[in-house]
mmCIF file of C-alpha atoms and ligand atoms in Angstrom:
data_model
loop_
_atom_site.group_PDB
_atom_site.id
_atom_site.type_symbol
_atom_site.label_atom_id
_atom_site.label_comp_id
_atom_site.label_asym_id
_atom_site.label_seq_id
_atom_site.Cartn_x
_atom_site.Cartn_y
_atom_site.Cartn_z
ATOM 1 C CA MET A 20 200.755 5.830 120.180
ATOM 2 C CA ILE A 21 201.145 9.363 117.846
ATOM 3 C CA LYS A 22 204.462 10.467 117.700
ATOM 4 C CA ASN A 23 205.367 11.607 113.517
ATOM 5 C CA ILE A 24 203.469 13.888 111.937
ATOM 6 C CA SER A 25 204.008 14.419 107.912
ATOM 7 C CA VAL A 26 201.530 17.796 107.427
ATOM 8 C CA ILE A 27 200.939 18.061 104.063
ATOM 9 C CA GLY A 28 200.794 21.484 102.661
ATOM 10 C CA ALA A 29 202.741 23.993 104.102
ATOM 11 C CA GLY A 30 199.511 27.517 103.700
ATOM 12 C CA THR A 31 199.813 29.224 106.487
ATOM 13 C CA MET A 32 197.201 26.832 107.773
ATOM 14 C CA GLY A 33 199.328 24.304 106.887
ATOM 15 C CA ASN A 34 202.992 25.920 108.637
ATOM 16 C CA GLY A 35 200.549 26.827 111.359
ATOM 17 C CA ILE A 36 199.274 23.432 111.514
ATOM 18 C CA ALA A 37 202.893 22.332 111.436
ATOM 19 C CA HIS A 38 203.935 24.957 114.513
ATOM 20 C CA VAL A 39 201.188 24.152 117.144
ATOM 21 C CA PHE A 40 202.008 20.723 116.953
ATOM 22 C CA ALA A 41 206.499 21.160 117.358
ATOM 23 C CA GLN A 42 205.430 23.363 120.328
ATOM 24 C CA TYR A 43 203.655 20.367 121.971
ATOM 25 C CA GLY A 44 207.135 18.353 121.455
ATOM 26 C CA PHE A 45 205.789 15.843 118.191
ATOM 27 C CA LYS A 46 208.379 16.223 115.133
ATOM 28 C CA VAL A 47 206.792 17.130 112.684
ATOM 29 C CA ASN A 48 207.703 16.942 108.171
ATOM 30 C CA LEU A 49 206.675 19.464 106.260
ATOM 31 C CA ILE A 50 205.568 19.167 103.068
ATOM 32 C CA ASP A 51 204.781 20.776 99.898
ATOM 33 C CA VAL A 52 205.836 20.778 95.811
ATOM 34 C CA ASN A 53 206.710 24.161 96.077
ATOM 35 C CA PRO A 54 210.837 25.448 98.116
ATOM 36 C CA THR A 55 209.539 29.092 97.951
ATOM 37 C CA GLN A 56 206.340 28.014 99.379
ATOM 38 C CA LEU A 57 207.878 26.359 102.183
ATOM 39 C CA GLN A 58 210.763 28.169 103.173
ATOM 40 C CA ARG A 59 208.356 31.074 103.574
ATOM 41 C CA ALA A 60 206.717 28.852 105.558
ATOM 42 C CA MET A 61 209.724 28.052 108.528
ATOM 43 C CA ALA A 62 209.908 31.913 107.748
ATOM 44 C CA THR A 63 206.617 32.695 109.090
ATOM 45 C CA ILE A 64 206.435 30.025 112.288
ATOM 46 C CA GLY A 65 209.602 31.618 113.383
ATOM 47 C CA LYS A 66 208.718 35.105 113.219
ATOM 48 C CA ASN A 67 204.355 33.233 114.891
ATOM 49 C CA LEU A 68 206.764 32.196 117.495
ATOM 50 C CA ASP A 69 208.963 35.412 118.001
ATOM 51 C CA ARG A 70 205.509 36.907 118.983
ATOM 52 C CA GLN A 71 204.767 34.602 121.124
ATOM 53 C CA VAL A 72 208.442 35.127 122.835
ATOM 54 C CA ALA A 73 207.889 38.739 123.375
ATOM 55 C CA LYS A 74 204.881 37.333 125.263
ATOM 56 C CA GLY A 75 207.163 35.845 127.025
ATOM 57 C CA THR A 76 204.436 32.700 127.031
ATOM 58 C CA LEU A 77 207.450 30.707 125.220
ATOM 59 C CA THR A 78 211.051 30.709 125.617
ATOM 60 C CA GLU A 79 214.771 31.040 123.492
ATOM 61 C CA GLU A 80 214.884 27.752 124.196
ATOM 62 C CA GLN A 81 211.527 26.630 123.840
ATOM 63 C CA LYS A 82 211.886 29.034 120.222
ATOM 64 C CA LYS A 83 214.738 27.087 119.044
ATOM 65 C CA ALA A 84 213.035 23.056 120.081
ATOM 66 C CA THR A 85 209.964 23.679 118.365
ATOM 67 C CA LEU A 86 212.105 24.843 115.270
ATOM 68 C CA ASP A 87 214.663 22.360 115.546
ATOM 69 C CA ASN A 88 211.624 19.075 115.333
ATOM 70 C CA ILE A 89 210.027 20.583 111.842
ATOM 71 C CA SER A 90 211.790 18.817 108.536
ATOM 72 C CA ILE A 91 211.233 20.406 105.653
ATOM 73 C CA LEU A 92 210.398 18.209 102.543
ATOM 74 C CA PRO A 93 209.459 18.350 98.525
ATOM 75 C CA ASP A 94 208.486 14.797 98.039
ATOM 76 C CA VAL A 95 204.418 13.166 99.984
ATOM 77 C CA SER A 96 205.703 9.631 99.687
ATOM 78 C CA GLU A 97 209.359 10.694 101.474
ATOM 79 C CA GLY A 98 207.596 12.373 103.566
ATOM 80 C CA VAL A 99 204.989 10.178 105.247
ATOM 81 C CA LYS A 100 206.853 6.933 105.364
ATOM 82 C CA ASP A 101 207.811 7.218 109.003
ATOM 83 C CA ALA A 102 204.540 9.377 110.074
ATOM 84 C CA ASP A 103 201.269 7.529 112.656
ATOM 85 C CA LEU A 104 199.766 10.561 111.750
ATOM 86 C CA VAL A 105 199.457 12.776 109.046
ATOM 87 C CA VAL A 106 197.680 16.294 107.796
ATOM 88 C CA GLU A 107 196.907 17.184 104.894
ATOM 89 C CA ALA A 108 196.320 20.815 104.431
ATOM 90 C CA ALA A 109 196.376 21.066 100.942
ATOM 91 C CA THR A 110 193.816 24.060 98.971
ATOM 92 C CA GLU A 111 190.732 23.509 99.002
ATOM 93 C CA ASN A 112 190.438 21.479 94.784
ATOM 94 C CA ILE A 113 188.274 18.564 95.327
ATOM 95 C CA ASP A 114 191.122 15.910 92.344
ATOM 96 C CA LEU A 115 194.227 17.479 94.888
ATOM 97 C CA LYS A 116 193.122 15.803 97.111
ATOM 98 C CA LEU A 117 192.120 12.834 96.191
ATOM 99 C CA GLU A 118 195.790 13.022 94.048
ATOM 100 C CA ILE A 119 197.527 13.528 97.621
ATOM 101 C CA PHE A 120 195.406 11.345 99.421
ATOM 102 C CA ARG A 121 196.798 8.204 96.833
ATOM 103 C CA LEU A 122 199.973 9.513 98.141
ATOM 104 C CA MET A 123 199.375 9.666 101.536
ATOM 105 C CA ASP A 124 197.828 5.822 101.707
ATOM 106 C CA LEU A 125 200.558 4.229 99.503
ATOM 107 C CA GLY A 126 203.222 6.053 101.158
ATOM 108 C CA ALA A 127 201.837 5.633 104.633
ATOM 109 C CA PRO A 128 203.155 2.502 107.364
ATOM 110 C CA PRO A 129 199.360 0.358 107.236
ATOM 111 C CA HIS A 130 198.821 1.940 111.600
ATOM 112 C CA CYS A 131 198.824 5.440 110.219
ATOM 113 C CA ILE A 132 195.676 7.532 110.405
ATOM 114 C CA LEU A 133 195.075 10.058 107.367
ATOM 115 C CA ALA A 134 193.637 13.218 108.841
ATOM 116 C CA THR A 135 192.699 16.421 106.206
ATOM 117 C CA ASN A 136 192.454 19.942 107.217
ATOM 118 C CA THR A 137 189.458 20.910 104.582
ATOM 119 C CA SER A 138 187.259 23.186 105.922
ATOM 120 C CA SER A 139 184.174 21.529 103.512
ATOM 121 C CA ILE A 140 184.826 18.680 101.244
ATOM 122 C CA SER A 141 183.459 15.503 101.976
ATOM 123 C CA ILE A 142 185.631 13.403 104.931
ATOM 124 C CA THR A 143 183.718 10.656 103.089
ATOM 125 C CA LYS A 144 184.456 10.607 99.694
ATOM 126 C CA ILE A 145 188.216 11.644 99.755
ATOM 127 C CA ALA A 146 188.140 8.453 102.237
ATOM 128 C CA ALA A 147 186.180 5.771 99.693
ATOM 129 C CA LYS A 148 189.217 6.770 97.395
ATOM 130 C CA THR A 149 191.665 5.341 100.552
ATOM 131 C CA ASN A 150 192.273 1.578 101.864
ATOM 132 C CA ARG A 151 191.945 2.198 104.911
ATOM 133 C CA ALA A 152 188.182 4.390 105.511
ATOM 134 C CA ASP A 153 188.112 3.545 108.854
ATOM 135 C CA LYS A 154 191.682 5.522 109.693
ATOM 136 C CA VAL A 155 190.398 8.803 108.202
ATOM 137 C CA VAL A 156 188.692 11.711 109.731
ATOM 138 C CA GLY A 157 188.908 15.298 108.838
ATOM 139 C CA MET A 158 191.028 16.839 111.600
ATOM 140 C CA HIS A 159 189.342 21.146 110.869
ATOM 141 C CA PHE A 160 191.780 24.002 112.699
ATOM 142 C CA MET A 161 190.839 27.526 112.781
ATOM 143 C CA ASN A 162 192.891 30.102 110.854
ATOM 144 C CA PRO A 163 195.197 31.414 113.043
ATOM 145 C CA VAL A 164 196.421 28.123 113.654
ATOM 146 C CA PRO A 165 198.353 28.945 116.822
ATOM 147 C CA VAL A 166 195.670 30.941 118.884
ATOM 148 C CA MET A 167 192.198 29.337 117.952
ATOM 149 C CA LYS A 168 190.917 27.004 120.581
ATOM 150 C CA LEU A 169 188.268 25.364 118.993
ATOM 151 C CA VAL A 170 189.161 21.461 116.196
ATOM 152 C CA GLU A 171 186.588 20.212 114.336
ATOM 153 C CA VAL A 172 186.749 16.877 114.092
ATOM 154 C CA ILE A 173 185.009 15.275 111.715
ATOM 155 C CA ASP A 174 183.542 11.657 111.445
ATOM 156 C CA GLY A 175 183.110 10.155 108.345
ATOM 157 C CA TYR A 176 180.613 7.106 107.233
ATOM 158 C CA ALA A 177 183.016 4.762 108.071
ATOM 159 C CA THR A 178 185.911 6.638 110.780
ATOM 160 C CA SER A 179 185.732 4.083 113.421
ATOM 161 C CA LYS A 180 185.632 5.439 117.151
ATOM 162 C CA GLU A 181 189.069 4.417 118.066
ATOM 163 C CA VAL A 182 190.417 6.786 115.707
ATOM 164 C CA THR A 183 188.338 9.797 116.584
ATOM 165 C CA GLN A 184 189.096 10.076 120.154
ATOM 166 C CA THR A 185 192.358 9.234 119.002
ATOM 167 C CA ILE A 186 192.509 12.851 116.897
ATOM 168 C CA VAL A 187 190.777 13.648 119.924
ATOM 169 C CA GLU A 188 192.777 13.515 122.581
ATOM 170 C CA LEU A 189 195.493 14.708 120.260
ATOM 171 C CA SER A 190 193.705 18.047 120.228
ATOM 172 C CA LYS A 191 193.766 18.082 124.064
ATOM 173 C CA GLN A 192 197.196 17.649 123.893
ATOM 174 C CA LEU A 193 197.974 20.693 121.928
ATOM 175 C CA GLY A 194 195.574 23.086 124.168
ATOM 176 C CA LYS A 195 192.574 22.843 121.670
ATOM 177 C CA ILE A 196 189.276 22.122 122.628
ATOM 178 C CA PRO A 197 188.301 19.302 120.502
ATOM 179 C CA CYS A 198 184.434 19.083 119.496
ATOM 180 C CA VAL A 199 183.559 15.932 117.286
ATOM 181 C CA VAL A 200 180.907 16.564 114.460
ATOM 182 C CA ASN A 201 179.524 14.161 111.318
ATOM 183 C CA ASP A 202 180.285 15.048 108.592
ATOM 184 C CA TYR A 203 177.773 17.083 106.058
ATOM 185 C CA PRO A 204 177.811 20.141 104.153
ATOM 186 C CA GLY A 205 179.518 22.559 105.851
ATOM 187 C CA PHE A 206 180.652 20.869 108.671
ATOM 188 C CA ILE A 207 178.675 22.969 111.969
ATOM 189 C CA ALA A 208 182.079 25.251 111.731
ATOM 190 C CA ASN A 209 181.361 27.175 108.348
ATOM 191 C CA ARG A 210 178.214 25.151 108.362
ATOM 192 C CA ILE A 211 176.768 28.580 110.419
ATOM 193 C CA LEU A 212 179.964 30.439 109.679
ATOM 194 C CA MET A 213 178.962 30.704 105.749
ATOM 195 C CA PRO A 214 175.781 31.957 104.942
ATOM 196 C CA MET A 215 176.926 34.863 107.934
ATOM 197 C CA ILE A 216 178.654 36.239 105.322
ATOM 198 C CA ASN A 217 176.873 35.684 102.888
ATOM 199 C CA GLU A 218 174.215 37.684 104.211
ATOM 200 C CA ALA A 219 176.547 40.060 105.239
ATOM 201 C CA ILE A 220 177.258 40.588 102.128
ATOM 202 C CA TYR A 221 174.165 40.689 100.433
ATOM 203 C CA SER A 222 173.088 43.739 102.574
ATOM 204 C CA LEU A 223 176.258 45.080 100.957
ATOM 205 C CA TYR A 224 174.823 44.567 97.948
ATOM 206 C CA GLU A 225 171.559 45.142 98.074
ATOM 207 C CA GLY A 226 172.070 48.067 99.763
ATOM 208 C CA VAL A 227 170.855 47.919 103.230
ATOM 209 C CA ALA A 228 174.292 49.685 104.680
ATOM 210 C CA GLY A 229 178.472 50.098 104.087
ATOM 211 C CA VAL A 230 180.785 47.772 105.262
ATOM 212 C CA GLU A 231 181.976 49.593 107.972
ATOM 213 C CA GLU A 232 178.271 49.870 109.186
ATOM 214 C CA ILE A 233 177.728 45.872 108.527
ATOM 215 C CA ASP A 234 181.328 44.894 110.213
ATOM 216 C CA THR A 235 180.435 47.644 113.224
ATOM 217 C CA VAL A 236 177.327 46.515 113.819
ATOM 218 C CA MET A 237 178.560 43.086 114.419
ATOM 219 C CA LYS A 238 181.294 43.298 116.246
ATOM 220 C CA LEU A 239 179.971 45.068 118.859
ATOM 221 C CA GLY A 240 177.088 44.059 118.994
ATOM 222 C CA MET A 241 177.675 40.387 118.904
ATOM 223 C CA ALA A 242 181.086 41.335 120.190
ATOM 224 C CA HIS A 243 182.662 38.875 117.062
ATOM 225 C CA PRO A 244 186.538 39.860 117.196
ATOM 226 C CA MET A 245 185.641 41.004 113.193
ATOM 227 C CA GLY A 246 183.245 41.986 110.936
ATOM 228 C CA PRO A 247 182.136 39.303 108.576
ATOM 229 C CA LEU A 248 183.318 41.306 105.654
ATOM 230 C CA GLN A 249 186.237 41.419 107.709
ATOM 231 C CA LEU A 250 186.918 37.939 108.467
ATOM 232 C CA ALA A 251 185.395 36.755 104.910
ATOM 233 C CA ASP A 252 188.643 38.903 103.473
ATOM 234 C CA PHE A 253 190.557 37.382 106.373
ATOM 235 C CA ILE A 254 189.754 33.319 105.229
ATOM 236 C CA GLY A 255 189.860 34.613 101.149
ATOM 237 C CA LEU A 256 187.005 35.705 98.882
ATOM 238 C CA ASP A 257 187.584 32.639 96.678
ATOM 239 C CA VAL A 258 188.025 30.007 99.500
ATOM 240 C CA CYS A 259 184.238 31.877 101.317
ATOM 241 C CA LEU A 260 182.515 31.153 97.447
ATOM 242 C CA ALA A 261 183.812 27.759 96.861
ATOM 243 C CA ILE A 262 183.008 25.859 100.941
ATOM 244 C CA LEU A 263 179.087 28.175 99.168
ATOM 245 C CA LYS A 264 179.618 26.802 96.315
ATOM 246 C CA VAL A 265 179.358 22.923 98.258
ATOM 247 C CA LEU A 266 176.329 24.001 100.698
ATOM 248 C CA HIS A 267 174.657 24.826 97.721
ATOM 249 C CA ASP A 268 174.835 21.215 96.313
ATOM 250 C CA GLY A 269 175.796 19.440 98.806
ATOM 251 C CA PHE A 270 171.683 20.704 100.334
ATOM 252 C CA GLY A 271 170.265 21.278 97.209
ATOM 253 C CA ASN A 272 168.906 24.019 98.821
ATOM 254 C CA PRO A 273 168.929 28.006 97.634
ATOM 255 C CA LYS A 274 169.213 29.596 100.194
ATOM 256 C CA TYR A 275 172.955 29.012 100.354
ATOM 257 C CA ALA A 276 173.450 30.226 97.023
ATOM 258 C CA PRO A 277 176.666 32.772 97.068
ATOM 259 C CA CYS A 278 175.811 36.379 96.561
ATOM 260 C CA PRO A 279 176.204 36.824 92.698
ATOM 261 C CA LEU A 280 178.961 39.540 94.417
ATOM 262 C CA LEU A 281 181.004 37.465 96.004
ATOM 263 C CA VAL A 282 181.079 36.093 92.386
ATOM 264 C CA ASN A 283 182.387 38.687 91.092
ATOM 265 C CA MET A 284 185.110 39.922 93.024
ATOM 266 C CA VAL A 285 186.412 36.098 93.162
ATOM 267 C CA THR A 286 185.898 36.630 89.554
ATOM 268 C CA ALA A 287 187.526 40.174 89.325
ATOM 269 C CA GLY A 288 190.465 37.791 91.779
ATOM 270 C CA LYS A 289 189.961 39.744 94.370
ATOM 271 C CA LEU A 290 190.765 38.025 96.724
ATOM 272 C CA GLY A 291 190.884 39.582 99.728
ATOM 273 C CA ALA A 292 194.150 40.044 102.603
ATOM 274 C CA LYS A 293 196.183 37.918 100.279
ATOM 275 C CA ASN A 294 196.526 39.181 97.475
ATOM 276 C CA GLY A 295 195.665 43.021 98.699
ATOM 277 C CA GLU A 296 191.785 43.708 98.541
ATOM 278 C CA GLY A 297 188.991 42.681 99.102
ATOM 279 C CA PHE A 298 185.875 44.675 101.399
ATOM 280 C CA TYR A 299 189.060 46.470 102.568
ATOM 281 C CA MET A 300 192.487 47.696 101.260
ATOM 282 C CA TYR A 301 195.655 46.054 103.204
ATOM 283 C CA THR A 302 199.010 47.624 102.729
ATOM 284 C CA PRO A 303 202.324 44.703 104.083
ATOM 285 C CA GLY A 304 203.422 45.805 107.807
ATOM 286 C CA SER A 305 199.949 48.754 107.995
ATOM 287 C CA LYS A 306 196.518 47.123 110.261
ATOM 288 C CA GLU A 307 194.672 49.706 109.203
ATOM 289 C CA LEU A 308 191.409 48.575 107.808
ATOM 290 C CA VAL A 309 190.501 50.726 104.756
ATOM 291 C CA VAL A 310 187.150 49.750 103.189
ATOM 292 C CA SER A 311 188.430 49.710 99.159
ATOM 293 C CA SER A 312 187.564 52.920 97.283
ATOM 294 C CA ARG A 313 185.107 50.748 94.861
ATOM 295 C CA PHE A 314 182.628 50.511 98.526
ATOM 296 C CA LYS A 315 183.111 54.495 99.469
HETATM 297 N N1 CAA B 18 200.300 33.172 115.350
HETATM 298 C C1 CAA B 18 200.679 33.280 116.658
HETATM 299 N N2 CAA B 18 199.969 34.213 117.085
HETATM 300 C C2 CAA B 18 199.858 35.453 116.589
HETATM 301 C C3 CAA B 18 199.125 34.811 115.379
HETATM 302 C C4 CAA B 18 199.436 34.367 114.408
HETATM 303 N N3 CAA B 18 199.611 33.929 113.048
HETATM 304 N N4 CAA B 18 198.300 35.821 115.195
HETATM 305 C C5 CAA B 18 197.372 36.515 116.240
HETATM 306 N N5 CAA B 18 198.433 36.176 117.331
HETATM 307 C C6 CAA B 18 198.132 36.301 118.745
HETATM 308 C C7 CAA B 18 198.619 37.984 118.743
HETATM 309 O O1 CAA B 18 200.424 37.534 119.358
HETATM 310 C C8 CAA B 18 198.539 38.251 119.841
HETATM 311 O O2 CAA B 18 198.003 37.519 121.054
HETATM 312 P P1 CAA B 18 198.022 38.617 122.585
HETATM 313 O O3 CAA B 18 197.177 39.359 122.329
HETATM 314 O O4 CAA B 18 198.759 37.612 123.134
HETATM 315 O O5 CAA B 18 198.603 39.403 122.017
HETATM 316 C C9 CAA B 18 196.727 38.034 119.379
HETATM 317 O O6 CAA B 18 196.970 36.767 118.818
HETATM 318 C C10 CAA B 18 195.940 39.471 119.026
HETATM 319 O O7 CAA B 18 196.486 38.989 117.224
HETATM 320 P P2 CAA B 18 196.556 41.609 117.129
HETATM 321 O O8 CAA B 18 197.187 41.910 118.899
HETATM 322 O O9 CAA B 18 198.287 41.152 116.335
HETATM 323 O O10 CAA B 18 195.356 41.664 117.177
HETATM 324 P P3 CAA B 18 193.960 40.764 116.485
HETATM 325 O O11 CAA B 18 194.265 41.810 118.181
HETATM 326 O O12 CAA B 18 193.426 41.951 115.614
HETATM 327 O O13 CAA B 18 193.753 39.339 116.829
HETATM 328 C C11 CAA B 18 192.777 37.821 114.957
HETATM 329 C C12 CAA B 18 194.080 38.666 114.788
HETATM 330 C C13 CAA B 18 193.816 36.595 116.105
HETATM 331 C C14 CAA B 18 192.908 37.848 113.691
HETATM 332 C C15 CAA B 18 191.925 37.880 115.806
HETATM 333 O O14 CAA B 18 191.077 39.441 114.937
HETATM 334 C C16 CAA B 18 190.530 37.065 115.440
HETATM 335 O O15 CAA B 18 190.410 36.508 116.737
HETATM 336 N N6 CAA B 18 189.309 37.043 114.474
HETATM 337 C C17 CAA B 18 188.394 36.310 113.834
HETATM 338 C C18 CAA B 18 189.785 34.843 113.510
HETATM 339 C C19 CAA B 18 188.222 33.936 113.098
HETATM 340 O O16 CAA B 18 187.327 33.554 112.887
HETATM 341 N N7 CAA B 18 188.941 32.919 112.747
HETATM 342 C C20 CAA B 18 188.023 31.685 112.413
HETATM 343 C C21 CAA B 18 188.582 32.331 110.480
HETATM 344 S S1 CAA B 18 187.803 30.970 110.065
HETATM 345 C C22 CAA B 18 188.464 29.998 109.816
HETATM 346 O O17 CAA B 18 190.074 29.540 110.514
HETATM 347 C C23 CAA B 18 187.904 27.737 109.225
HETATM 348 C C24 CAA B 18 187.631 27.562 107.692
HETATM 349 O O18 CAA B 18 187.019 27.238 107.811
HETATM 350 C C25 CAA B 18 187.702 29.006 107.304
#
């Protein structure tokens, strides 16, 4: 029975995951080595809860109860010692994740399930570094976590059926729809999404159409809420590049090779919405979509 949950990493995904668990009554330890990031995460959760209150989907009391369910801590070992489930949502860096999993494995009680929100790193590889590979599983939320219904549940090579089932049931308790997939590069979400984004970037790079045309075709033609270039900016161009590299290395198939324009943009530090410029320019507080002058 899962009651206490620890979430490691207080970035965009971590704060969204903590928000949702706390909203559904779980006690959450939100852990990050960076105290500023923890404060920022609590402010973001408060702001997103305010949207729900304004919409009437949550009461002020429920907002307060949600915030009361979250404790913030800087230390992994301390933060996981009473956990029934830990969800790691740190940066997509394999060495960092392996170190965090080492600490989680040492510090968490033996019954505790160790999950990762990784978007593409092998669950089997992470599990192999722990002493409980049967209790390591992928729990991949989508951004923005409070809004998106999907949880991609990833079965590692050694994940037990009971653990997968526990995560499936837990996802349903959060009002989400879980889909169980096997552990191969990119799982399902990113195996299909990233080649689409890469193809959109190739279309721009080869001059087939401009940023707005590419995004409008996919928004209006395929009923996507965002076009692929805007979505790439929203996810982070560095994250897109990292996932494409996982697909390219994992399958050894040239069809996954990242577009040189994407590589150049990441090298130039144009990472998308999070640092103000990608295919579009971003001004805090403004929702207007302005194509970057580079692509006009
Ligand atoms: N918390 C709570 N509510 C939020 C929120 C948040 N962080 N962000 C948005 N919302 C709510 C808003 O309050 C609003 O609610 P109502 O419609 O009930 O009023 C609703 O979501 C829509 O938000 P906005 O009106 O602000 O903006 P929008 O209509 O442009 O929608 C969006 C924003 C939900 C992000 C929409 O554009 C969308 O669905 N985009 C695609 C998102 C997507 O594809 N995500 C997956 C990315 S891939 C990934 O995450 C995995 C990976 O591994 C890379």
